[in-house]
C-alpha positions as CSV (number, residue, x, y, z in Angstrom):
1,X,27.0,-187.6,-14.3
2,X,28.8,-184.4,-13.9
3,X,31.1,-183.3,-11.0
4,X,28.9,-180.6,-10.1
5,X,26.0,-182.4,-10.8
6,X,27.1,-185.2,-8.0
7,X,28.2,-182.6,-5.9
8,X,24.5,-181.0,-5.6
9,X,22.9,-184.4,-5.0
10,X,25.5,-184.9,-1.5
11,X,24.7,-181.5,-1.3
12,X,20.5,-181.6,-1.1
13,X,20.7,-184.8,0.7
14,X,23.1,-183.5,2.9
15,X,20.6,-180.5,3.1
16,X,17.5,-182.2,4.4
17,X,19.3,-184.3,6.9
18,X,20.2,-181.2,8.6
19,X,17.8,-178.6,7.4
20,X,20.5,-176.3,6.4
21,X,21.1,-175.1,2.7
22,X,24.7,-175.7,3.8
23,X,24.3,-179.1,3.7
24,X,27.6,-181.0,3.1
25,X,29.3,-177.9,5.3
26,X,27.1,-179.1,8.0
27,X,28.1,-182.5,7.6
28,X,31.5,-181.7,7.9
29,X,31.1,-179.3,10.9
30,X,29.8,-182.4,12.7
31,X,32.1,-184.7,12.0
32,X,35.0,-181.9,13.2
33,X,32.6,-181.8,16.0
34,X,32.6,-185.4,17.1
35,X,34.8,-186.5,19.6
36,X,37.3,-189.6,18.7
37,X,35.3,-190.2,15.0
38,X,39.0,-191.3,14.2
39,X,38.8,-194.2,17.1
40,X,35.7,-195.5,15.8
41,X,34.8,-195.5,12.2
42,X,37.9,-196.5,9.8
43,X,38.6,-194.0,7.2
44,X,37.0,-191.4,9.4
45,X,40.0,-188.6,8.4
46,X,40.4,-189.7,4.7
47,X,36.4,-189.1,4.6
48,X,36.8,-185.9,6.3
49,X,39.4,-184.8,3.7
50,X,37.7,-185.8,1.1
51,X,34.8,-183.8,2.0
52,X,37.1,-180.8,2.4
53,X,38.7,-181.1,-0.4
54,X,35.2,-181.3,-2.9
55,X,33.6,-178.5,-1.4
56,X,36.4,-176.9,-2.3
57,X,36.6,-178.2,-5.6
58,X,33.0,-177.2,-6.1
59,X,33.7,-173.4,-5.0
60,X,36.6,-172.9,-6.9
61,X,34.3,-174.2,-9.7
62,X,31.3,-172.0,-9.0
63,X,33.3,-168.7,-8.3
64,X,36.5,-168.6,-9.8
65,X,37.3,-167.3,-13.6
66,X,39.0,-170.0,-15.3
67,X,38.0,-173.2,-12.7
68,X,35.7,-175.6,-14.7
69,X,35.1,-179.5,-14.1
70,X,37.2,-180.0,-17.1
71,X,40.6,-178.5,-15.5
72,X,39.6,-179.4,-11.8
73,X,37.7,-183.1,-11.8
74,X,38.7,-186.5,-13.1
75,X,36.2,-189.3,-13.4
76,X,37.3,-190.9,-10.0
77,X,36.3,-187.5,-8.4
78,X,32.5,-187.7,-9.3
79,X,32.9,-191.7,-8.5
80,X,33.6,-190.8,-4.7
81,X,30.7,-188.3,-4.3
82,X,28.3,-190.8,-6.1
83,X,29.7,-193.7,-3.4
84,X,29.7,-190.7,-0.3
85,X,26.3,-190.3,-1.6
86,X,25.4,-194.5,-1.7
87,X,27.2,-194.9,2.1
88,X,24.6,-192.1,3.0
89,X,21.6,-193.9,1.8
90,X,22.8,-197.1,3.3
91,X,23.5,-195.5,6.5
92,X,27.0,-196.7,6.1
93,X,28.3,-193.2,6.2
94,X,31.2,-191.9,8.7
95,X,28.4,-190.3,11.1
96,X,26.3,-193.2,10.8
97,X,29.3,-195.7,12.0
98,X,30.3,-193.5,14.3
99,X,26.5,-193.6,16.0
100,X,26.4,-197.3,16.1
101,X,29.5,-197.7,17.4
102,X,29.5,-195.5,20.5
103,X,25.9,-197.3,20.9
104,X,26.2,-200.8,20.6
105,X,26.8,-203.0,23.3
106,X,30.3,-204.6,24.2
107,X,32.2,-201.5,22.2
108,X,35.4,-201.2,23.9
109,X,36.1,-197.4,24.0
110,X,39.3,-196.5,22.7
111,X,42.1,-196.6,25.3
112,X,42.9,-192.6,25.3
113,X,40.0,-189.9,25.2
114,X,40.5,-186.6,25.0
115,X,37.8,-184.4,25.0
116,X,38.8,-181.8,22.2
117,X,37.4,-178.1,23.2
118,X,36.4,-177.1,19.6
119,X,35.7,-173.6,18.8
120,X,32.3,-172.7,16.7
121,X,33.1,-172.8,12.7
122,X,32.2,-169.9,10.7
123,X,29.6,-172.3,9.2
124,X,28.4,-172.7,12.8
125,X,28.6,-169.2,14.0
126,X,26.0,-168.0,10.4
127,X,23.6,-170.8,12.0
128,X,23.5,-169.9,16.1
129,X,19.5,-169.3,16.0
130,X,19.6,-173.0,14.8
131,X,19.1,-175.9,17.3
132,X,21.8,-178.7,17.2
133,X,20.9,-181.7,14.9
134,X,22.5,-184.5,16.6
135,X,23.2,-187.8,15.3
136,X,19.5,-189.7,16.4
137,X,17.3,-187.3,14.0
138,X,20.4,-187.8,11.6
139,X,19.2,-191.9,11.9
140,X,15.8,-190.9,11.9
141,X,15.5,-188.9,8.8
142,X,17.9,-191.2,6.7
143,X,15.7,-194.4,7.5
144,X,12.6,-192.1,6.3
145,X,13.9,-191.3,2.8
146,X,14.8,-195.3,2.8
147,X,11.1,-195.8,3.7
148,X,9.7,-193.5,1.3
149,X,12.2,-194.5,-2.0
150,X,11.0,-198.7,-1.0
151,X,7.5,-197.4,-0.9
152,X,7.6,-195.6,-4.5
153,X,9.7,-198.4,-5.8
């Protein structure tokens, strides 16, 4: 599988988790919007940077003259996307972690918590008529496309 191709699989699923044609923009606008992720799910930043990183990948692809998967992407690129992807599916995701960790019982918090004002991002500011998706209907619809690929397989 293509780059590109991966890319637009995170990017539909990402999509119909939070009913936004933005999808893996949204994802990462609530992970920037998530107090402490860091604290409580390892890898939390390198995930994060990832995800940065790839949608910039895939824009330089789609709009700039010259930019191709070939001179952009190695093989290990479309390999993280298509395991982002699986850690979605298997709720075992950054979001995900993060939910079942502030919500479990006998979590210690981490010792120092700031509560980080953060400012709308541009993403958020197309999308105000929008109401929030917050991390329960992120659970919810994840375990209902489990539910319905078991019940076609």
């Amino acid at each position: 599988m293509s780059f590109i191709d991966s890319y637009k699989k995170l990017e539909k699923i990402c999509s119909e988790m939070y009913r936004d044609s933005y999808g893996v923009s949204a994802y990462i606008d609530e992970m920037l919007g998530t107090p402490n992720g860091a604290d409580y799910v390892e890898g939390w930043n390198e995930d994060l940077k990832k995800l940065k990183h790839y949608r910039w990948v895939r824009n330089q692809i789609a709009h700039e003259p010259g930019c191709s998967e070939e001179n952009m992407c190695v093989a290990e690129d479309v390999r993280w996307i298509d395991n982002f992807y699986s850690r979605i599916m298997l709720v075992k995701d950054p979001l995900a972690l993060y939910s079942k960790a502030r919500n479990s019982q006998g979590v210690t918090k981490p010792k120092q918590i700031s509560q980080q004002a953060t400012t709308p991002t541009r993403h958020q500011q197309q999308n105000v008529s929008q109401k929030p998706t917050g991390c329960f209907t992120y659970m919810i619809s994840v375990m209902l496309v489990i539910i319905l690929i078991s019940n076609i397989i």
